[in-house]
Coordinates of C-alpha atoms in Angstrom, one line a residue:
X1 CA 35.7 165.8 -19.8
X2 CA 33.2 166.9 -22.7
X3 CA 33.2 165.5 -25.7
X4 CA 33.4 167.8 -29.0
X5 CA 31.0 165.5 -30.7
X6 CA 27.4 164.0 -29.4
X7 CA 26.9 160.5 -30.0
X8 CA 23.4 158.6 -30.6
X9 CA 22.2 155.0 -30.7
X10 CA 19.3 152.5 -30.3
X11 CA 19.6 152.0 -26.3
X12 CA 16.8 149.7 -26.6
X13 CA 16.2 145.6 -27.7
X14 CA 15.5 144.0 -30.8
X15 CA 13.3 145.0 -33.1
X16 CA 10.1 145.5 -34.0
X17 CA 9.0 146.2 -30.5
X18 CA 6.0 148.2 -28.3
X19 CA 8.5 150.8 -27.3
X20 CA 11.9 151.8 -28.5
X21 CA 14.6 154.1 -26.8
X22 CA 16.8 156.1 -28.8
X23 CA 19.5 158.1 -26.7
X24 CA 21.8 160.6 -27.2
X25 CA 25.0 162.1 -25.8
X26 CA 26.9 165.2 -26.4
X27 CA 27.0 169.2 -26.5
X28 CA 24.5 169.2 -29.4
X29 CA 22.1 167.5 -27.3
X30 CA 20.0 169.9 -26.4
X31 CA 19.6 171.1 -29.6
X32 CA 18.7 168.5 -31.3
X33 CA 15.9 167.9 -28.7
X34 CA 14.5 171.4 -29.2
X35 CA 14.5 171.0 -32.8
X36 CA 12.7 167.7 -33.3
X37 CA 10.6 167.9 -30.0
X38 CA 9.4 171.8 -31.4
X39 CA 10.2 173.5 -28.2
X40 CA 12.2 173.5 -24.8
X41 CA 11.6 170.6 -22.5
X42 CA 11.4 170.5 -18.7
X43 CA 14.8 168.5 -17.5
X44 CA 14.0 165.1 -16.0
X45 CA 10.4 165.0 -16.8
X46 CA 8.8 162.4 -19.6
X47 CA 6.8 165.0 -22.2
X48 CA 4.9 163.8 -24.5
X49 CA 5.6 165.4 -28.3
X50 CA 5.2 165.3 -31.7
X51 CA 8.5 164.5 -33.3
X52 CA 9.8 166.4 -36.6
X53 CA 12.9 166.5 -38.9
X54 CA 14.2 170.1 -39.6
X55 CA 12.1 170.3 -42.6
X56 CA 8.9 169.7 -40.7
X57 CA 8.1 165.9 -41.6
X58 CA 6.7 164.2 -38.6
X59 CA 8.2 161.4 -37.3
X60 CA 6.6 160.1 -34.7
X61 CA 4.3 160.8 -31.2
X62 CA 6.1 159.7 -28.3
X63 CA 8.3 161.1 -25.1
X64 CA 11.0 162.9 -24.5
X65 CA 13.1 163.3 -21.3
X66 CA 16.4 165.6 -21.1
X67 CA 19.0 165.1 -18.4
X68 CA 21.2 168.3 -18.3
X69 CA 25.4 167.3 -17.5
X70 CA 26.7 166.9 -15.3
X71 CA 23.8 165.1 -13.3
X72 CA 23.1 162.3 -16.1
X73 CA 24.7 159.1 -16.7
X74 CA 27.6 160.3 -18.8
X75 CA 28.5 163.5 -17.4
X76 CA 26.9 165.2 -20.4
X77 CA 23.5 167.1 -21.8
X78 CA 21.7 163.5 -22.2
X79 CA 18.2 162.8 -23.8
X80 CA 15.8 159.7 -24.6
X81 CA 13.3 159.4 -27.6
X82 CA 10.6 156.7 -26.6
X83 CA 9.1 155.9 -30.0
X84 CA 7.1 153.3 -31.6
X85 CA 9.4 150.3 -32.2
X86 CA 8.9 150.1 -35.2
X87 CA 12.3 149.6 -37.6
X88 CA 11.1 152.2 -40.0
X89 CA 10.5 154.8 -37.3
X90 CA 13.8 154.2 -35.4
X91 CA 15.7 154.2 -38.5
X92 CA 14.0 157.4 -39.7
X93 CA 14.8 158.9 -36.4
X94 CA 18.3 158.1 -36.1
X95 CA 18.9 159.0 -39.5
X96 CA 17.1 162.8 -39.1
X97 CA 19.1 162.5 -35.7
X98 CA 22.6 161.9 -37.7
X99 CA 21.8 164.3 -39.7
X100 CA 22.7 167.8 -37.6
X101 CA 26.1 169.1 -37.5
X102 CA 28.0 167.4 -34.6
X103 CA 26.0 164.3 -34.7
X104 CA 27.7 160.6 -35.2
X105 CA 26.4 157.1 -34.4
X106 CA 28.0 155.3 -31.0
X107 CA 30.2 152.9 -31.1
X108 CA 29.9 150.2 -29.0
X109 CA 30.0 150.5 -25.2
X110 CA 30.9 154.9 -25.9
X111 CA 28.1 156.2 -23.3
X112 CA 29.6 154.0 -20.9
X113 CA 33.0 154.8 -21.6
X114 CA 32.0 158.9 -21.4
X115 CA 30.6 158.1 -17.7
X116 CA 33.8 156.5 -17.1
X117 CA 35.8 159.3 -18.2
X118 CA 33.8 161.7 -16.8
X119 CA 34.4 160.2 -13.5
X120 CA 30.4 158.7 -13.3
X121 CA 31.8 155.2 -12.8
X122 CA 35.0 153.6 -12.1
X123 CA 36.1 150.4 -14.3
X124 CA 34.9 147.5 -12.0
X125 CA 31.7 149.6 -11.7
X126 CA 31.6 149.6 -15.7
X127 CA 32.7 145.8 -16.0
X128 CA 29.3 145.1 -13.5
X129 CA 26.8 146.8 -16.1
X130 CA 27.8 144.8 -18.5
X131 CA 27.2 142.1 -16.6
X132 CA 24.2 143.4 -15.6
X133 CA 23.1 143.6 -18.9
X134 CA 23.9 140.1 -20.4
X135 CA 22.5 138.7 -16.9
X136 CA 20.1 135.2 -17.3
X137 CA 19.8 134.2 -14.2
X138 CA 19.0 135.6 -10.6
X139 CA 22.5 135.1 -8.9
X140 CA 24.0 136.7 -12.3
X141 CA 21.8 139.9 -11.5
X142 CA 22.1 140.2 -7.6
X143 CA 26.2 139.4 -8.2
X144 CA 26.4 142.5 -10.7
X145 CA 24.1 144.7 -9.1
X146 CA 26.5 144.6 -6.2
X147 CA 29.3 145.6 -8.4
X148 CA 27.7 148.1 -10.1
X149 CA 26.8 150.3 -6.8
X150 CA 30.5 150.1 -6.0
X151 CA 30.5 147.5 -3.5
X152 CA 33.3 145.5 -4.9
X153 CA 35.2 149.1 -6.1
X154 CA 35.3 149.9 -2.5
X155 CA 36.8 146.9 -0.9
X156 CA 40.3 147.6 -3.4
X157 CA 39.7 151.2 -2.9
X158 CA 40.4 150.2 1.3
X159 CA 43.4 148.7 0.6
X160 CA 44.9 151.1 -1.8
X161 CA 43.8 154.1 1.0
X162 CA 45.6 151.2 3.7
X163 CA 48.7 151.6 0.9
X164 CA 48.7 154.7 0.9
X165 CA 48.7 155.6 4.9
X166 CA 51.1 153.2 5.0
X167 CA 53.8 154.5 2.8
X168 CA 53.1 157.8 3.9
X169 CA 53.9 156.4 7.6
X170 CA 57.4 155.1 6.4
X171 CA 58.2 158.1 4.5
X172 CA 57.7 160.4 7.8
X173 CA 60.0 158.2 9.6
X174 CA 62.9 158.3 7.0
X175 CA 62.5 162.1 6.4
X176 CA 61.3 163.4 9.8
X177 CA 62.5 161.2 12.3
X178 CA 63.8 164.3 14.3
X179 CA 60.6 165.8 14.9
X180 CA 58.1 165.6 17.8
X181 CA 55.1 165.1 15.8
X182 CA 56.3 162.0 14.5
X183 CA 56.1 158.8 16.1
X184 CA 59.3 157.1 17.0
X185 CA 58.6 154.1 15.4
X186 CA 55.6 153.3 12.6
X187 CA 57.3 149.9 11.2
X188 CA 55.6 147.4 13.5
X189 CA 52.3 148.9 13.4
X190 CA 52.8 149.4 9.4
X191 CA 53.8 146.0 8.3
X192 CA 51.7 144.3 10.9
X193 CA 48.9 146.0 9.2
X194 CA 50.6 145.0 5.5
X195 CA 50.6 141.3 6.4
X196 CA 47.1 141.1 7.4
X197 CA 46.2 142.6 4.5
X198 CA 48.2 140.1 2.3
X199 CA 45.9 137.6 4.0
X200 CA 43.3 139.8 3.3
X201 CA 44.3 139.6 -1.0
X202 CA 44.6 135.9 -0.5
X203 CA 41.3 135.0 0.6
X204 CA 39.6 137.3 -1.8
X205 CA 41.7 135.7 -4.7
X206 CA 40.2 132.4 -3.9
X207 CA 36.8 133.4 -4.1
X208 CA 37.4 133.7 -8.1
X209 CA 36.0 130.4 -8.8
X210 CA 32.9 131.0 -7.1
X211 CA 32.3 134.2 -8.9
X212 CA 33.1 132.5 -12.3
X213 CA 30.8 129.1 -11.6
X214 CA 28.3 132.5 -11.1
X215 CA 29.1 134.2 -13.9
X216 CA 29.8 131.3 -16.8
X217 CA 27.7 128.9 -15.1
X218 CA 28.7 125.5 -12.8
X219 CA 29.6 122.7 -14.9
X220 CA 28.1 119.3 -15.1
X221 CA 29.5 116.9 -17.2
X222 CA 27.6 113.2 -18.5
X223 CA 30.1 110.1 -18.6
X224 CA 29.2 106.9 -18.8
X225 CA 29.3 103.8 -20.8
X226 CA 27.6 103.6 -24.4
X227 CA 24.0 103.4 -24.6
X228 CA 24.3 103.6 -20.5
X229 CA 21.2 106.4 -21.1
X230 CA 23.6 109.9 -21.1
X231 CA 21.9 111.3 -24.1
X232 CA 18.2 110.5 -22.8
X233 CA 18.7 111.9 -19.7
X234 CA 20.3 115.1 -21.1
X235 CA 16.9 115.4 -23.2
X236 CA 14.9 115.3 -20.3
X237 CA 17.3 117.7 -18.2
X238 CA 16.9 120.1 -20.9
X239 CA 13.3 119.2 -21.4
X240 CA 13.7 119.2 -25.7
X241 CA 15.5 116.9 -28.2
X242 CA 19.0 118.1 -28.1
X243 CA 20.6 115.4 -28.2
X244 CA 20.4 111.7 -31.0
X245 CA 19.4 108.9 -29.1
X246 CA 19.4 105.7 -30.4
X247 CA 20.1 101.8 -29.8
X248 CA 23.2 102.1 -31.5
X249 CA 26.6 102.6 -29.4
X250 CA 28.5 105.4 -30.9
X251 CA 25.8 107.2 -31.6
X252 CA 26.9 110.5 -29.9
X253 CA 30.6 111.7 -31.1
X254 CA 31.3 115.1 -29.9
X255 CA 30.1 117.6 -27.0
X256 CA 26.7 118.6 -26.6
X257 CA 25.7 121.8 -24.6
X258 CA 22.7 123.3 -22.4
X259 CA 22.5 125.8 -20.0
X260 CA 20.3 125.4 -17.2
X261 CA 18.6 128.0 -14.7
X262 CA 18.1 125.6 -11.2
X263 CA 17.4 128.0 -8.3
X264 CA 18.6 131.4 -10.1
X265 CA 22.3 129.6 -10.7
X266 CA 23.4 128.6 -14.4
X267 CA 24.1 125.4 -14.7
X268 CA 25.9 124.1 -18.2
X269 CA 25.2 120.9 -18.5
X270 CA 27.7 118.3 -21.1
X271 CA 26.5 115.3 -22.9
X272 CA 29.9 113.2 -24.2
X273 CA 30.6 110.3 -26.4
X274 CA 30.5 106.7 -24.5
X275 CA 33.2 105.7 -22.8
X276 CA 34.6 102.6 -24.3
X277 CA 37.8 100.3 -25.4
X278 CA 38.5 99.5 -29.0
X279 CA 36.2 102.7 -30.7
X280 CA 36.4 103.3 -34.1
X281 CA 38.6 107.1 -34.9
X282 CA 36.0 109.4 -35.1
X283 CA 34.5 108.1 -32.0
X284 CA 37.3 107.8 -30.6
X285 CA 38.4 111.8 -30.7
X286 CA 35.0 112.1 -29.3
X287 CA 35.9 109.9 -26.8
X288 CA 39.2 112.4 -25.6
X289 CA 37.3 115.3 -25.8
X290 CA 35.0 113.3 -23.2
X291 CA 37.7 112.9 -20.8
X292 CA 39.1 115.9 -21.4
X293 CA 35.3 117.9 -20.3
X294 CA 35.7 115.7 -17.4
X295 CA 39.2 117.3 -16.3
X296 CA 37.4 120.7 -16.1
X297 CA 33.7 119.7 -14.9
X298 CA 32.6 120.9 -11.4
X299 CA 30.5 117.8 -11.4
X300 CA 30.4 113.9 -12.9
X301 CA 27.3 112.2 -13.5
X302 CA 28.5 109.1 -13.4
X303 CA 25.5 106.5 -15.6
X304 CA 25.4 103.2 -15.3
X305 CA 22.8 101.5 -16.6
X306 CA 21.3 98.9 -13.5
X307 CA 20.1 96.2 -15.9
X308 CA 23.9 96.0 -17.7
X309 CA 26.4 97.9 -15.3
X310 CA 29.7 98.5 -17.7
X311 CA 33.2 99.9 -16.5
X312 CA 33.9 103.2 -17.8
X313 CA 37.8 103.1 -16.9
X314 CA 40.0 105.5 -14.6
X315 CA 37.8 108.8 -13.8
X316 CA 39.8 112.4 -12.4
X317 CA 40.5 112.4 -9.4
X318 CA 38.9 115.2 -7.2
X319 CA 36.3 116.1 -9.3
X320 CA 32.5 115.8 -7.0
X321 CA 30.7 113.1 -8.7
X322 CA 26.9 111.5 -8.7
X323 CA 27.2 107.8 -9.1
X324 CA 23.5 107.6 -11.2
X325 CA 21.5 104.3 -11.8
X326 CA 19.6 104.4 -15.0
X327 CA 17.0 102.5 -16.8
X328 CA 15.3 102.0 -13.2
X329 CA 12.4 100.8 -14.9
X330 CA 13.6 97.4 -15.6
X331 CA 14.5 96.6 -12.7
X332 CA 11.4 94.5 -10.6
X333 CA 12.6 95.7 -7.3
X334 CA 12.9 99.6 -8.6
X335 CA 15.5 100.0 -5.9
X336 CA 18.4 102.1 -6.7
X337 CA 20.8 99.8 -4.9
X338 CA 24.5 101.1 -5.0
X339 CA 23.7 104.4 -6.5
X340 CA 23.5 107.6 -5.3
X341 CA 20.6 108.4 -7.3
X342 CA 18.4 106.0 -9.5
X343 CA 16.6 107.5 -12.5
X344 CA 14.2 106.8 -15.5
X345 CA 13.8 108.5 -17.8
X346 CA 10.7 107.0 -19.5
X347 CA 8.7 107.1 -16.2
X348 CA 10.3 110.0 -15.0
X349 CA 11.6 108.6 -11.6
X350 CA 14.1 110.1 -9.7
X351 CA 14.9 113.0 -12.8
X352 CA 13.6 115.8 -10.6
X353 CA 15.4 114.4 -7.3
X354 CA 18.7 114.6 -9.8
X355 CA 17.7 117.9 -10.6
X356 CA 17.8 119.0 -7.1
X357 CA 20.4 117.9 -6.4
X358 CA 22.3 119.5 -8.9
X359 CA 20.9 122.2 -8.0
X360 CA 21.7 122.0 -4.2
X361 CA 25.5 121.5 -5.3
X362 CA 25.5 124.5 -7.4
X363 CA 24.7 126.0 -4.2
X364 CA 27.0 124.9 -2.0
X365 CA 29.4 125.4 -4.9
X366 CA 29.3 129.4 -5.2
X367 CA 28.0 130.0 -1.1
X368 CA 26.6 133.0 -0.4
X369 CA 26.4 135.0 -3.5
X370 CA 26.6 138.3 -1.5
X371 CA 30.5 137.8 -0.9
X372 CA 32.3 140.4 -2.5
X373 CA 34.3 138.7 -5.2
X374 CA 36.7 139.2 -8.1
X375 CA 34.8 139.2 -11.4
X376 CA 37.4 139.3 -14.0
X377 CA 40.9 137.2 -14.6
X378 CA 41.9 141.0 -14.8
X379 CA 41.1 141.8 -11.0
X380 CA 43.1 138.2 -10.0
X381 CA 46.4 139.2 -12.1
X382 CA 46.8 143.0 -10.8
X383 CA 45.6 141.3 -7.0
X384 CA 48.1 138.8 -7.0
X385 CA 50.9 141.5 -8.2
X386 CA 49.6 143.8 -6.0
X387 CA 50.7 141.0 -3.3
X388 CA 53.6 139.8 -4.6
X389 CA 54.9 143.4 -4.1
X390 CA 53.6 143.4 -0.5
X391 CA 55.4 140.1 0.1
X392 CA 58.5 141.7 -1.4
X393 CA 58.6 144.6 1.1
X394 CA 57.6 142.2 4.3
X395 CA 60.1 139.4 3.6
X396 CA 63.1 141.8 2.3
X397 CA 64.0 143.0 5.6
X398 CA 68.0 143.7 4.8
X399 CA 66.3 146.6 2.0
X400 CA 65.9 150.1 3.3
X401 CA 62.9 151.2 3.7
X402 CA 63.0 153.3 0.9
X403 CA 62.9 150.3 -1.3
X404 CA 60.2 148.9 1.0
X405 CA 58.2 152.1 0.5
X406 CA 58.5 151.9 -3.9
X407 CA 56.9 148.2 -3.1
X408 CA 54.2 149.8 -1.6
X409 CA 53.4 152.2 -4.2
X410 CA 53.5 149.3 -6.8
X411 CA 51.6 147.4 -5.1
X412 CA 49.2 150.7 -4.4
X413 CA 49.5 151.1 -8.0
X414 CA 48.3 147.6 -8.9
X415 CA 44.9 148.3 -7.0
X416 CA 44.6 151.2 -8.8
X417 CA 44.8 149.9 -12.2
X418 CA 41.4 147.6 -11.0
X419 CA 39.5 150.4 -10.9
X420 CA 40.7 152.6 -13.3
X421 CA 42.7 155.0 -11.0
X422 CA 45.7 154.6 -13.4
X423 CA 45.5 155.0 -16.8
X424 CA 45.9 152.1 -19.3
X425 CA 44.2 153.0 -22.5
X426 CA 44.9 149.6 -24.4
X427 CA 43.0 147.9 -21.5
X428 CA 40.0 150.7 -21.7
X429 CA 39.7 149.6 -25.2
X430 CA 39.5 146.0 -24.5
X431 CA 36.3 146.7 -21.7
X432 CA 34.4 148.8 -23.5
X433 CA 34.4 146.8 -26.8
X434 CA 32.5 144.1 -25.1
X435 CA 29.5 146.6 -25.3
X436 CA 26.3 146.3 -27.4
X437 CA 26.1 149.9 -29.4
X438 CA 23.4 151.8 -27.1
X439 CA 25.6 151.4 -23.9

């Protein structure tokens, strides 16, 4: 599916910069190449030119590489211009660039969107570079590299094939249960095989909060009496000033946020207001919203300060927590005593134990991040139709198998929709709109 129009756009970072790419898309491709570059390039080799606008102005020295459609990342005649990252020079370019017939600036996420339609990706595949792309830490990258070279595409590609067989099985027996050729009966091997792989859905469904602590980070939150040392320590955990910290209880109102990177996982760590009886209003809506981060967390710090232990009140239930001494320094014996973990935070004891610690239950919390899991809300809802069709046609055993065969196909059809085998353009619109510009 080619395009009528070539599209161009910064595919590069911020600028100014050493080196910046500027790529383009589209039947006039090549043209354009040959008329600013001065001549015919060779296909997938990095020339170095002089660049020119039609009327001979030079732009810029730098390379040049052509990748001839269909072999190039959106199906079409693509090219690169590496120039100086200067933003004089790449706005000079892309304006000379704009300027030929044909020409238009990308919108965001359109290159991808052309591989897409040109059948170079599939839409999990296209959901995993943009992870890829907005990746900060080493478990986000290995988790979206997988996605991206189709592991995850292929696991609901199996079970739509395992659909398909299957419904093809049970239409043989209604319409040719005469002949030779056909089996006399498919049912028991077909829905055995349907109920395993509603297992199958199940336990991959689960796996969604592992892949979203992955992607959005495992949360930590900080409750704990006023002036019980929440605010210090969240300092020192994000090793700068984020947070006020004074003598004065109340001091801290509202939700304060840093993201951490402890062995390649992010980890979003929550300050909250002190947890106390009698606050004054403002406090206490800080106070709620305290309680409320707490409800959600994937683990409590729980401070107490050793010197003047306070009750905090009823805490979730079910939620992992760290029960955390503070202040260990004023303590003559330095022992942590009932705590899992004593800290100071003005000599530094026991902060890079806590640290690990988190750390080690981020771990544990998202297993091995080479599972194949589901990245997007998306993937859950169409898998967890997908099933509920599949329970429909294994628990409806009065239906004929006619109807039990449609609930196949929905279900079939469901699994398709992940990865872009059906059509949905409102939902394309959605994905690719989460682009930056030169993707």
């Amino acid at each position: 599916m080619i395009s009528g129009d070539s599209i161009v756009a910064l595919s590069s970072g911020r600028l100014p910069a050493g080196v910046a790419v500027i790529r383009i898309s589209g039947p006039q491709t090549r043209f354009v190449v040959e008329t600013i570059a001065g001549s015919t390039v060779k296909d997938r080799a990095a020339i170095l030119r002089r660049f020119r606008a039609p009327d001979g102005t030079v732009l810029d020295n730098g390379l040049v590489v052509f990748f001839p459609g269909p072999a190039s990342f959106t199906g079409e005649d693509v090219a690169e211009f590496h120039v100086h990252g200067g933003r004089a020079v790449v706005t000079r370019m892309l304006e000379t660039i704009t300027g030929f017939d044909g020409v238009r600036h990308a919108e965001p996420g359109e290159f991808t969107r052309r591989a897409f339609l040109n059948g170079k990706v599939d839409l999990v595949e296209t959901e995993a570079l943009a992870d890829l792309v907005n990746a900060e830490t080493e478990a986000q990258r290995r988790f979206a590299v997988q996605n991206a070279e189709g592991v995850q595409s292929e696991v609901y590609l199996g079970w739509r094939r395992r659909l398909l067989h299957a419904r093809a099985m049970i239409e043989a027996e209604i319409d040719f249960a005469d002949e030779d050729d056909v089996p006399g009966s498919v049912s028991d091997t077909v829905w055995s095989d349907v109920q395993s792989m509603i297992g199958e859905i199940d336990r991959h469904i689960a796996g969604f909060r592992t892949a979203e602590i992955i992607r959005d980070g495992f949360e930590v939150v900080i409750l704990g009496a006023p002036n019980a040392g929440k605010s210090s320590l969240f300092n020192a955990l994000a090793r700068r000033d984020a947070a006020i910290v004074t003598d004065e209880p109340g001091t801290t109102r509202d939700l304060l946020e840093v993201t951490l990177d402890l062995q390649g996982l992010r980890v979003r760590l929550t300050d909250t207001a002190g947890l106390r009886d009698a606050p004054g209003k403002v406090e206490a809506i800080g106070i709620e919203k305290a309680k409320a981060k707490a409800h959600g967390a994937d683990l409590l710090l729980l401070l107490r300060d050793v010197a003047d232990p306070k009750d905090i009140g009823p805490l979730p239930t079910g939620t992992p927590a760290l029960r955390v001494g503070t202040k260990l320094d004023l303590l003559e014996s330095g022992s942590a005593g009932d705590y899992d973990i004593g800290i100071s935070v003005r000599d530094g004891t026991g902060v890079e134990a806590l640290l690990a610690e988190i750390g080690r239950r981020a771990t544990e919390a998202t297993g091995s991040v080479g599972d194949v899991l589901p990245s997007r809300l998306r993937h859950v809802e169409l898998l967890g139709a997908a099933n509920s069709h599949l329970l429909r046609a294994i628990d409806d055993r009065t239906a004929g198998q006619e109807l039990r065969a449609e609930e196949l196909r929905l279900a079939a059809d469901r699994l398709g929709r992940i990865v872009g085998a059906i059509d949905a353009e409102d939902m394309l619109d959605v994905i690719f709109s989460q682009f930056c510009i030169g993707k």
